[in-house]
PDB file of N, CA and C in Angstrom:
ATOM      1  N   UNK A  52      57.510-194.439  11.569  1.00 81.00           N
ATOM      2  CA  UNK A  52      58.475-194.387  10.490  1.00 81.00           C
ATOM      3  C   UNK A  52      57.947-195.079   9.233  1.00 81.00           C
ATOM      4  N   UNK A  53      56.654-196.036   9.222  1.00 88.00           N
ATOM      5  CA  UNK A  53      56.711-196.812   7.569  1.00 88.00           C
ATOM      6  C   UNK A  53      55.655-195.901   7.676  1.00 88.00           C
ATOM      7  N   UNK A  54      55.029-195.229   7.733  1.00 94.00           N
ATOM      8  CA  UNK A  54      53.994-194.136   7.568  1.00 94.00           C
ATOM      9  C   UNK A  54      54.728-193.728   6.513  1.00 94.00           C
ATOM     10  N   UNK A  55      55.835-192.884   6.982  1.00 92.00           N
ATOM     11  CA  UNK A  55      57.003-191.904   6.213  1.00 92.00           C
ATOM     12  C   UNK A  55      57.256-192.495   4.786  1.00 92.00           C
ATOM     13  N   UNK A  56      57.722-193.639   5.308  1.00 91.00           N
ATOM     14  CA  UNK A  56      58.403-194.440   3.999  1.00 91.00           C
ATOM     15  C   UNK A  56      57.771-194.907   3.121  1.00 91.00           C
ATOM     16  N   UNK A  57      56.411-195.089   3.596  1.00 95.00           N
ATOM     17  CA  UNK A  57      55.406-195.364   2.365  1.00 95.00           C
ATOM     18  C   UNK A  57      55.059-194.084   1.551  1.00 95.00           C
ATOM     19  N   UNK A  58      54.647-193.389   2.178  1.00 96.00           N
ATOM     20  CA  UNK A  58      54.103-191.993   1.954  1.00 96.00           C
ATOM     21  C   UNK A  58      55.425-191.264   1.123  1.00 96.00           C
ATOM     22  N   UNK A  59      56.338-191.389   1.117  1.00 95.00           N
ATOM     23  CA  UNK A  59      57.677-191.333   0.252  1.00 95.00           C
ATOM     24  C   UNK A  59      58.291-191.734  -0.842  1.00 95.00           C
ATOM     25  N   UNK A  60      57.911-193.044  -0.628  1.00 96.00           N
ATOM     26  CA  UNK A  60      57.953-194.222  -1.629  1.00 96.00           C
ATOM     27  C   UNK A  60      56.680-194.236  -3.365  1.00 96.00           C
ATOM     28  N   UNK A  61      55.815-193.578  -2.799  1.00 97.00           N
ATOM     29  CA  UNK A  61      54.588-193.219  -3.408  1.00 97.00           C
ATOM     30  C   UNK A  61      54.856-192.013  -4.078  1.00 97.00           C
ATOM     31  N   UNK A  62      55.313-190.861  -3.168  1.00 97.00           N
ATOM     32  CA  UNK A  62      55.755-189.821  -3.910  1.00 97.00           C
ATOM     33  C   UNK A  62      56.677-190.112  -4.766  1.00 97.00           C
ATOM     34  N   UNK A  63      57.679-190.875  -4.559  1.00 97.00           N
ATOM     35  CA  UNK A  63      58.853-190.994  -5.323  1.00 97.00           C
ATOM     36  C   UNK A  63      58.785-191.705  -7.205  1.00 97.00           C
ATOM     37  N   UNK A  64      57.945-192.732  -6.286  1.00 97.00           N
ATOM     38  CA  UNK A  64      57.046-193.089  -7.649  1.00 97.00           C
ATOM     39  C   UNK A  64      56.384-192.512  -8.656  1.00 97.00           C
ATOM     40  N   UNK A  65      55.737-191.749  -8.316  1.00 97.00           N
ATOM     41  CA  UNK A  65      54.702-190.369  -9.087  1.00 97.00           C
ATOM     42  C   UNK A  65      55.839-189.956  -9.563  1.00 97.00           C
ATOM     43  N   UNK A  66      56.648-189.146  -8.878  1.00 97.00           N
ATOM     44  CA  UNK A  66      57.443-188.289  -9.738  1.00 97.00           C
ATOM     45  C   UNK A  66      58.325-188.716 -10.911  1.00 97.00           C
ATOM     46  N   UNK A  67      58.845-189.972 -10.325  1.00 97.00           N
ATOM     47  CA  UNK A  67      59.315-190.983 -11.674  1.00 97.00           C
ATOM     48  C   UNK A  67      58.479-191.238 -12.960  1.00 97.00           C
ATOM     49  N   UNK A  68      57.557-191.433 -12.585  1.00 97.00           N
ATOM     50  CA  UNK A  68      56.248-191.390 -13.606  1.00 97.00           C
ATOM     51  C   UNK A  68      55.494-190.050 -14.659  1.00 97.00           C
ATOM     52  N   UNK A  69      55.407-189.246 -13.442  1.00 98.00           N
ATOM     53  CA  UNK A  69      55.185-187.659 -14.255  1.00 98.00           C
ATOM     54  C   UNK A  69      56.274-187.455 -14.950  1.00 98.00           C
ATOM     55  N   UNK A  70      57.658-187.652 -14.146  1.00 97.00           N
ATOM     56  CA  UNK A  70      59.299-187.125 -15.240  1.00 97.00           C
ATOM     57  C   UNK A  70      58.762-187.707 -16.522  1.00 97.00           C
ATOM     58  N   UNK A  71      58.352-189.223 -16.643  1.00 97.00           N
ATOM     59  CA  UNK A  71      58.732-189.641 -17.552  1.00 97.00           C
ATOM     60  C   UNK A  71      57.271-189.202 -18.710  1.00 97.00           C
ATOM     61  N   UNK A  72      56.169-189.183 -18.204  1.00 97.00           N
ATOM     62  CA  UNK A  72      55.259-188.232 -19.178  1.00 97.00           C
ATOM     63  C   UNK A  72      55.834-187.472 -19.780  1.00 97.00           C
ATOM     64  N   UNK A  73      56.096-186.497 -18.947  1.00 97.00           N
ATOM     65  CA  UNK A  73      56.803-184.658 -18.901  1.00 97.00           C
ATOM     66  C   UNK A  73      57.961-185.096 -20.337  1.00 97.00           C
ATOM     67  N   UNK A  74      58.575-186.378 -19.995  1.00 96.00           N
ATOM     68  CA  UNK A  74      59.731-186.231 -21.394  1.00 96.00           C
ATOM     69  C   UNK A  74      58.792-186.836 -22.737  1.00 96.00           C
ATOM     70  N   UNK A  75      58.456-187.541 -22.185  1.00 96.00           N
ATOM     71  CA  UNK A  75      57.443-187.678 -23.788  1.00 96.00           C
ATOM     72  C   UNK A  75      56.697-186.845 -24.461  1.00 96.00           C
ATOM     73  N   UNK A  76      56.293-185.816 -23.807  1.00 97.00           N
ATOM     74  CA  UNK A  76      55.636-184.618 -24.226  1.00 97.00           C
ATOM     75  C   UNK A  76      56.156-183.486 -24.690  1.00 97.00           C
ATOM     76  N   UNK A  77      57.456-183.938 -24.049  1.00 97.00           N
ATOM     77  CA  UNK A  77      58.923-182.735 -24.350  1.00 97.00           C
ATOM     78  C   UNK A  77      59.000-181.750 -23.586  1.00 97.00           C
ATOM     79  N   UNK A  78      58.193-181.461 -22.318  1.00 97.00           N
ATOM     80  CA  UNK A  78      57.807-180.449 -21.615  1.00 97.00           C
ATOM     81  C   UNK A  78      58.659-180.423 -20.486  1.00 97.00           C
ATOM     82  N   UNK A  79      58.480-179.477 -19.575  1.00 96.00           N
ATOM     83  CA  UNK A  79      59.460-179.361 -18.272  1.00 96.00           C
ATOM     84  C   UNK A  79      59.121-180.706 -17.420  1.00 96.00           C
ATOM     85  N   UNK A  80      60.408-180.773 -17.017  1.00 97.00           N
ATOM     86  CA  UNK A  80      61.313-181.816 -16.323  1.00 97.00           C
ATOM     87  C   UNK A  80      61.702-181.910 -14.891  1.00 97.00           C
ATOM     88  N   UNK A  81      61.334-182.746 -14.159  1.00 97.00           N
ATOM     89  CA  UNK A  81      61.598-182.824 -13.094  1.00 97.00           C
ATOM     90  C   UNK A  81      63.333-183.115 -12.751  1.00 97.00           C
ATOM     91  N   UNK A  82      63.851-182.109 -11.904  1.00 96.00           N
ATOM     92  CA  UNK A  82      65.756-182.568 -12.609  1.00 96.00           C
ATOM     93  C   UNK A  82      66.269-183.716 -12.048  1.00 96.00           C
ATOM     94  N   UNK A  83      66.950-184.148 -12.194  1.00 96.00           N
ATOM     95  CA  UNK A  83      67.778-185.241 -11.649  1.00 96.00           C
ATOM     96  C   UNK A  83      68.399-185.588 -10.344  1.00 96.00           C
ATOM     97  N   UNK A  84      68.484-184.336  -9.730  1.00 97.00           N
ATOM     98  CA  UNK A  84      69.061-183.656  -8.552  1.00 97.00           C
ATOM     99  C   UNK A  84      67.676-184.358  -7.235  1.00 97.00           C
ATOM    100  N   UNK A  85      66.572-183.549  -8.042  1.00 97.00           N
ATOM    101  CA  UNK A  85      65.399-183.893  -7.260  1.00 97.00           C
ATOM    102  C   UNK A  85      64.729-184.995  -7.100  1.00 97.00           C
ATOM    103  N   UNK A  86      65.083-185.777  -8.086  1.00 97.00           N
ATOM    104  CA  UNK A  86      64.418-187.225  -8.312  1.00 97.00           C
ATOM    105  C   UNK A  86      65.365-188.146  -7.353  1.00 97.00           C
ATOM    106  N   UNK A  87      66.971-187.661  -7.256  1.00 97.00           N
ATOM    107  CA  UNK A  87      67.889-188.417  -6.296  1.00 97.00           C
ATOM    108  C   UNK A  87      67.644-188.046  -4.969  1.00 97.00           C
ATOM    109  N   UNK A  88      67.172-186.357  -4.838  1.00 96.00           N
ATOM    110  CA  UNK A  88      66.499-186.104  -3.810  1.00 96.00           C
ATOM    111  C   UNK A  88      65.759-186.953  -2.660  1.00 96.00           C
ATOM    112  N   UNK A  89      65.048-186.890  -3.511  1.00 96.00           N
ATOM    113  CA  UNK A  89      63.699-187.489  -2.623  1.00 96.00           C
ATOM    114  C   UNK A  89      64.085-188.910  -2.920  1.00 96.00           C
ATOM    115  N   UNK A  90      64.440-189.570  -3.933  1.00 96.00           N
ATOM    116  CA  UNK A  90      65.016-190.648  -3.153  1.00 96.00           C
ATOM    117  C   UNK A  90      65.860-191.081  -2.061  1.00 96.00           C
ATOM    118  N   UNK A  91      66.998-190.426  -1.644  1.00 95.00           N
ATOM    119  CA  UNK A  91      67.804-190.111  -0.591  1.00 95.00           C
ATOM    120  C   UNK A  91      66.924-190.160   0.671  1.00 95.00           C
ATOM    121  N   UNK A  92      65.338-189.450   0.658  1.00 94.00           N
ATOM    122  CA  UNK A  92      64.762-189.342   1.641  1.00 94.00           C
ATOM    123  C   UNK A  92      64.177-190.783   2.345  1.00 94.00           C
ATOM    124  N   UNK A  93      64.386-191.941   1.651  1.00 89.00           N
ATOM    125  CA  UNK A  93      63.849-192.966   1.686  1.00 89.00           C
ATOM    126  C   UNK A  93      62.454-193.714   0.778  1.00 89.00           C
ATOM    127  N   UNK A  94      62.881-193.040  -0.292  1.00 93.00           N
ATOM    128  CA  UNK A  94      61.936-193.515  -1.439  1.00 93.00           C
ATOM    129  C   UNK A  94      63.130-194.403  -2.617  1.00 93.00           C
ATOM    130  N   UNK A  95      63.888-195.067  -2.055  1.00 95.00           N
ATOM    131  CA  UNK A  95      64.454-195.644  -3.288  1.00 95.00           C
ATOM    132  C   UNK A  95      63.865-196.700  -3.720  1.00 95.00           C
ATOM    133  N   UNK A  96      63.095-197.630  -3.019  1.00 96.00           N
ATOM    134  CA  UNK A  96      61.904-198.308  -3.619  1.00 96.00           C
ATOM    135  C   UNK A  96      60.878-197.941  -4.281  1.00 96.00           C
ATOM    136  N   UNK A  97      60.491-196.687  -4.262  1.00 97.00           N
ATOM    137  CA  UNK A  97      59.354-195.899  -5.266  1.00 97.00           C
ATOM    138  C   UNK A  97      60.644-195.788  -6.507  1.00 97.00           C
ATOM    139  N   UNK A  98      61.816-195.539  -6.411  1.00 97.00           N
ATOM    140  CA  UNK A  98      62.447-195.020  -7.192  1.00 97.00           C
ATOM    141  C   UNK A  98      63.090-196.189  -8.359  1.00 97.00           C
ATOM    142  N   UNK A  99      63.447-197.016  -7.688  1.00 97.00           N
ATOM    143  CA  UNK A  99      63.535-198.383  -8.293  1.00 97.00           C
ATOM    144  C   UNK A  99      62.202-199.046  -9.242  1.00 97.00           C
ATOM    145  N   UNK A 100      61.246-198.820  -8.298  1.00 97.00           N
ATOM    146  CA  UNK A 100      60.142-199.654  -9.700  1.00 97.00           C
ATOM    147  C   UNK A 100      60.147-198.310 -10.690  1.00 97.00           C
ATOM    148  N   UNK A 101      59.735-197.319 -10.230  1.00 97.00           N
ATOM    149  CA  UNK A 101      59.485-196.321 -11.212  1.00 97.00           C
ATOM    150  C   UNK A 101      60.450-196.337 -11.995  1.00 97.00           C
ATOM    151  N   UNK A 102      61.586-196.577 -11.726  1.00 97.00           N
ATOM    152  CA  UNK A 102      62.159-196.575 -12.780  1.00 97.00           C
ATOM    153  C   UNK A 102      62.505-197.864 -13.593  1.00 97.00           C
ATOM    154  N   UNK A 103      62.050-198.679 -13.247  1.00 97.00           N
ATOM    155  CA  UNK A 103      61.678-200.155 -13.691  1.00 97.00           C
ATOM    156  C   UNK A 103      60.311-199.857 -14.472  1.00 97.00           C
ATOM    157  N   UNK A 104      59.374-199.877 -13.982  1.00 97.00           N
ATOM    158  CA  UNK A 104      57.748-199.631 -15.100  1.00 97.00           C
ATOM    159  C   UNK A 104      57.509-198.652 -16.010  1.00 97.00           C
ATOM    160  N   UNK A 105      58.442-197.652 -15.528  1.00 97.00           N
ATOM    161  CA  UNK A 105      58.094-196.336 -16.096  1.00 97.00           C
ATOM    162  C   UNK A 105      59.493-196.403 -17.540  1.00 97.00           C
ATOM    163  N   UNK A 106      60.226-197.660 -17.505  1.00 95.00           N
ATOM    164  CA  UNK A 106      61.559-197.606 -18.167  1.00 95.00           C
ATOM    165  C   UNK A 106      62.229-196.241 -18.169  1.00 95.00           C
ATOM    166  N   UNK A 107      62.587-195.580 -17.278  1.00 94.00           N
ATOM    167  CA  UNK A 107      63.044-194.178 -16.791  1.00 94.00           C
ATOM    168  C   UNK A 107      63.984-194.174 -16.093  1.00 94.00           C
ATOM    169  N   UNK A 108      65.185-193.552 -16.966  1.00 94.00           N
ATOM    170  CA  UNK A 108      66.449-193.002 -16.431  1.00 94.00           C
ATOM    171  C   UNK A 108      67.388-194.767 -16.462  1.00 94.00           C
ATOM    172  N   UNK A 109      67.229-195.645 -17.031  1.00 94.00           N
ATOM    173  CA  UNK A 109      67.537-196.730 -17.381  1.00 94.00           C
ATOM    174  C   UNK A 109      68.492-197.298 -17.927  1.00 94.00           C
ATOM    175  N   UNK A 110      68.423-196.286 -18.783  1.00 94.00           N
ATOM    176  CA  UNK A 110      69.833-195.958 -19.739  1.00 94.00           C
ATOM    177  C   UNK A 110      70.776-194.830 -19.395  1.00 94.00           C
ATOM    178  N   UNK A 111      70.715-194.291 -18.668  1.00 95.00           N
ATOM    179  CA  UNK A 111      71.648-193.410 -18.524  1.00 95.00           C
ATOM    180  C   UNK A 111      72.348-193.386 -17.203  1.00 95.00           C
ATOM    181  N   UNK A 112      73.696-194.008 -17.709  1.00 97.00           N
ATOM    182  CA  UNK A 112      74.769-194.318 -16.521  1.00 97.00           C
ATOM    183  C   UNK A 112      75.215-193.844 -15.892  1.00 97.00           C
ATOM    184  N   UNK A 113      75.367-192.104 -15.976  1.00 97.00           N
ATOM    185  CA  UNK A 113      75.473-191.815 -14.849  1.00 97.00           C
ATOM    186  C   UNK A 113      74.781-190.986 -13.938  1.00 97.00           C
ATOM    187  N   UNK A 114      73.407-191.496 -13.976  1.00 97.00           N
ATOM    188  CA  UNK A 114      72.159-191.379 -13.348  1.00 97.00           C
ATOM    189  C   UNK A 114      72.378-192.835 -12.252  1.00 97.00           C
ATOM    190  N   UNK A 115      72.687-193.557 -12.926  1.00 97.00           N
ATOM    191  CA  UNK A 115      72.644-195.013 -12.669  1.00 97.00           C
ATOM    192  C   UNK A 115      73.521-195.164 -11.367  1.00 97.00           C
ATOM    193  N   UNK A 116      74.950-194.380 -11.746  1.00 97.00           N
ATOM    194  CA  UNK A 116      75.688-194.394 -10.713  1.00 97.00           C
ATOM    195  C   UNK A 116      75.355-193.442  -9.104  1.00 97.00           C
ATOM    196  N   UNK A 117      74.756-192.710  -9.732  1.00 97.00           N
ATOM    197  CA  UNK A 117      74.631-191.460  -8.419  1.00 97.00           C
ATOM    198  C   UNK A 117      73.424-192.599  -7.502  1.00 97.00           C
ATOM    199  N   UNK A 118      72.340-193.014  -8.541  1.00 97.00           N
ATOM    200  CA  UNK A 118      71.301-193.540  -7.914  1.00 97.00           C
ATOM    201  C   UNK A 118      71.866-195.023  -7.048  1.00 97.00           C
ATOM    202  N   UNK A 119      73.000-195.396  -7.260  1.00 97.00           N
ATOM    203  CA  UNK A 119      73.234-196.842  -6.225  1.00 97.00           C
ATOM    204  C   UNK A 119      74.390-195.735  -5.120  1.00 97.00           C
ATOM    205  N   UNK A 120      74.569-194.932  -5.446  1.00 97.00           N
ATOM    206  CA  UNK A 120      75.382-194.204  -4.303  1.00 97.00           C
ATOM    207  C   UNK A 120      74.325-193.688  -3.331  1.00 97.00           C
ATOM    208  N   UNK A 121      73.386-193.222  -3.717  1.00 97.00           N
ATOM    209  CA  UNK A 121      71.969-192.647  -3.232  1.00 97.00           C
ATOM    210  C   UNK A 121      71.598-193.872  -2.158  1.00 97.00           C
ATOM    211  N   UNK A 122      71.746-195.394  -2.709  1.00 97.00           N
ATOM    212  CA  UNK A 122      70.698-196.713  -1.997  1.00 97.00           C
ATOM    213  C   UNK A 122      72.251-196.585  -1.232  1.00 97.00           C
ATOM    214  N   UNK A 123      73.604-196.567  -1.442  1.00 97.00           N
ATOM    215  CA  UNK A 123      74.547-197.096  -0.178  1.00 97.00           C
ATOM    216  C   UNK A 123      74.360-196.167   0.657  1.00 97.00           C
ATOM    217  N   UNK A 124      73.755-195.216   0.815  1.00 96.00           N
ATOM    218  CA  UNK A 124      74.017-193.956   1.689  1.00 96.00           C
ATOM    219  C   UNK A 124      72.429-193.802   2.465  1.00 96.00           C
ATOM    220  N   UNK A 125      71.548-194.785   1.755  1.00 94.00           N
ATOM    221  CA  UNK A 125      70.321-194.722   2.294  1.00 94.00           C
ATOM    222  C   UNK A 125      70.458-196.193   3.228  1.00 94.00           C
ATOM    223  N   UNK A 126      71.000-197.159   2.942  1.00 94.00           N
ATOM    224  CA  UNK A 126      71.623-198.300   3.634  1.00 94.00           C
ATOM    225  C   UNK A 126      71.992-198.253   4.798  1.00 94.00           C
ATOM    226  N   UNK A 127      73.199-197.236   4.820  1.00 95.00           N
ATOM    227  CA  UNK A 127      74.288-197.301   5.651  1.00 95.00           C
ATOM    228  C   UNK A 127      73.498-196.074   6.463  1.00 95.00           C
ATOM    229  N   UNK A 128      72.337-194.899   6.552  1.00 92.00           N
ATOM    230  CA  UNK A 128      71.750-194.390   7.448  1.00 92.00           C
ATOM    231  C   UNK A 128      70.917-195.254   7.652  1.00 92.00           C
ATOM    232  N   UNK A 129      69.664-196.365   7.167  1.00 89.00           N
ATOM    233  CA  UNK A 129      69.044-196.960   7.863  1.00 89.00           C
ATOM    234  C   UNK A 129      69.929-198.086   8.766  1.00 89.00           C
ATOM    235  N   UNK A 130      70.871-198.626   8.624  1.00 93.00           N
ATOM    236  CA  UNK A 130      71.813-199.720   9.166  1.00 93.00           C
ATOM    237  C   UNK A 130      72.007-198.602  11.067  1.00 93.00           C
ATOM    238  N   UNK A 131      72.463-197.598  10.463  1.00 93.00           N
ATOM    239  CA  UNK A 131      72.799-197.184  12.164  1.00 93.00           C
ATOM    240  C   UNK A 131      71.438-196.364  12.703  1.00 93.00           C
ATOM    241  N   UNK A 132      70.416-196.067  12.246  1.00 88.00           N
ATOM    242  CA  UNK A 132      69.409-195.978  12.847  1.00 88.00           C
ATOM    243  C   UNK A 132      68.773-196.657  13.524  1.00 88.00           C
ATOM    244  N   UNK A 133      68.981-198.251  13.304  1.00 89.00           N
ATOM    245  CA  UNK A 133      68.268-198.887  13.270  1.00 89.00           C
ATOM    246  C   UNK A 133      69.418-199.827  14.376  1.00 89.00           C
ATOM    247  N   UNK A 134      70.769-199.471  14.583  1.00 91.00           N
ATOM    248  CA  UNK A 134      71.541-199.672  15.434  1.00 91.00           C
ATOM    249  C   UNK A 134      71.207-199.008  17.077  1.00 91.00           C
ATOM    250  N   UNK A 135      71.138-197.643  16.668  1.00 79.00           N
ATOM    251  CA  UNK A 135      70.356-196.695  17.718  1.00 79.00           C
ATOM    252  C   UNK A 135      68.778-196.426  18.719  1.00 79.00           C
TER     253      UNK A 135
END
């Protein structure tokens, strides 16, 4: 399983990083949907710095909100997995 989560966490990162190129350039966009995506998958630590270093998606609140609904729901499946 930290195979996964690293290997996730990394992706998640990149993509936070390319989004945020991709908007400086003005070019296509990785959507929002997908970036909560794959965080959901267990990259909210790639998703958190990236969006900490990369200052991405920072300001916008209700990105902000979906993304801590994203970490309670990634919580509360690692909490009973990890029960099991």
């Amino acid at each position: 399983m930290l195979p996964f989560l690293f290997i996730t966490n990394l992706i998640t990162f990149g993509a936070f990083g390319f989004d945020k190129w991709q908007a400086k350039k003005h070019q296509w966009r990785i959507s929002e949907n997908t970036l909560l995506g794959i965080s959901l998958l267990g990259g909210i630590l790639g998703a958190a710095s990236g969006m900490i270093i990369f200052n991405h998606k920072v300001s916008k609140k209700p990105f902000l909100v979906k993304f801590i609904l994203v970490v309670l729901i990634d919580l509360v499946l690692f909490y009973r997995l990890m029960r099991h």
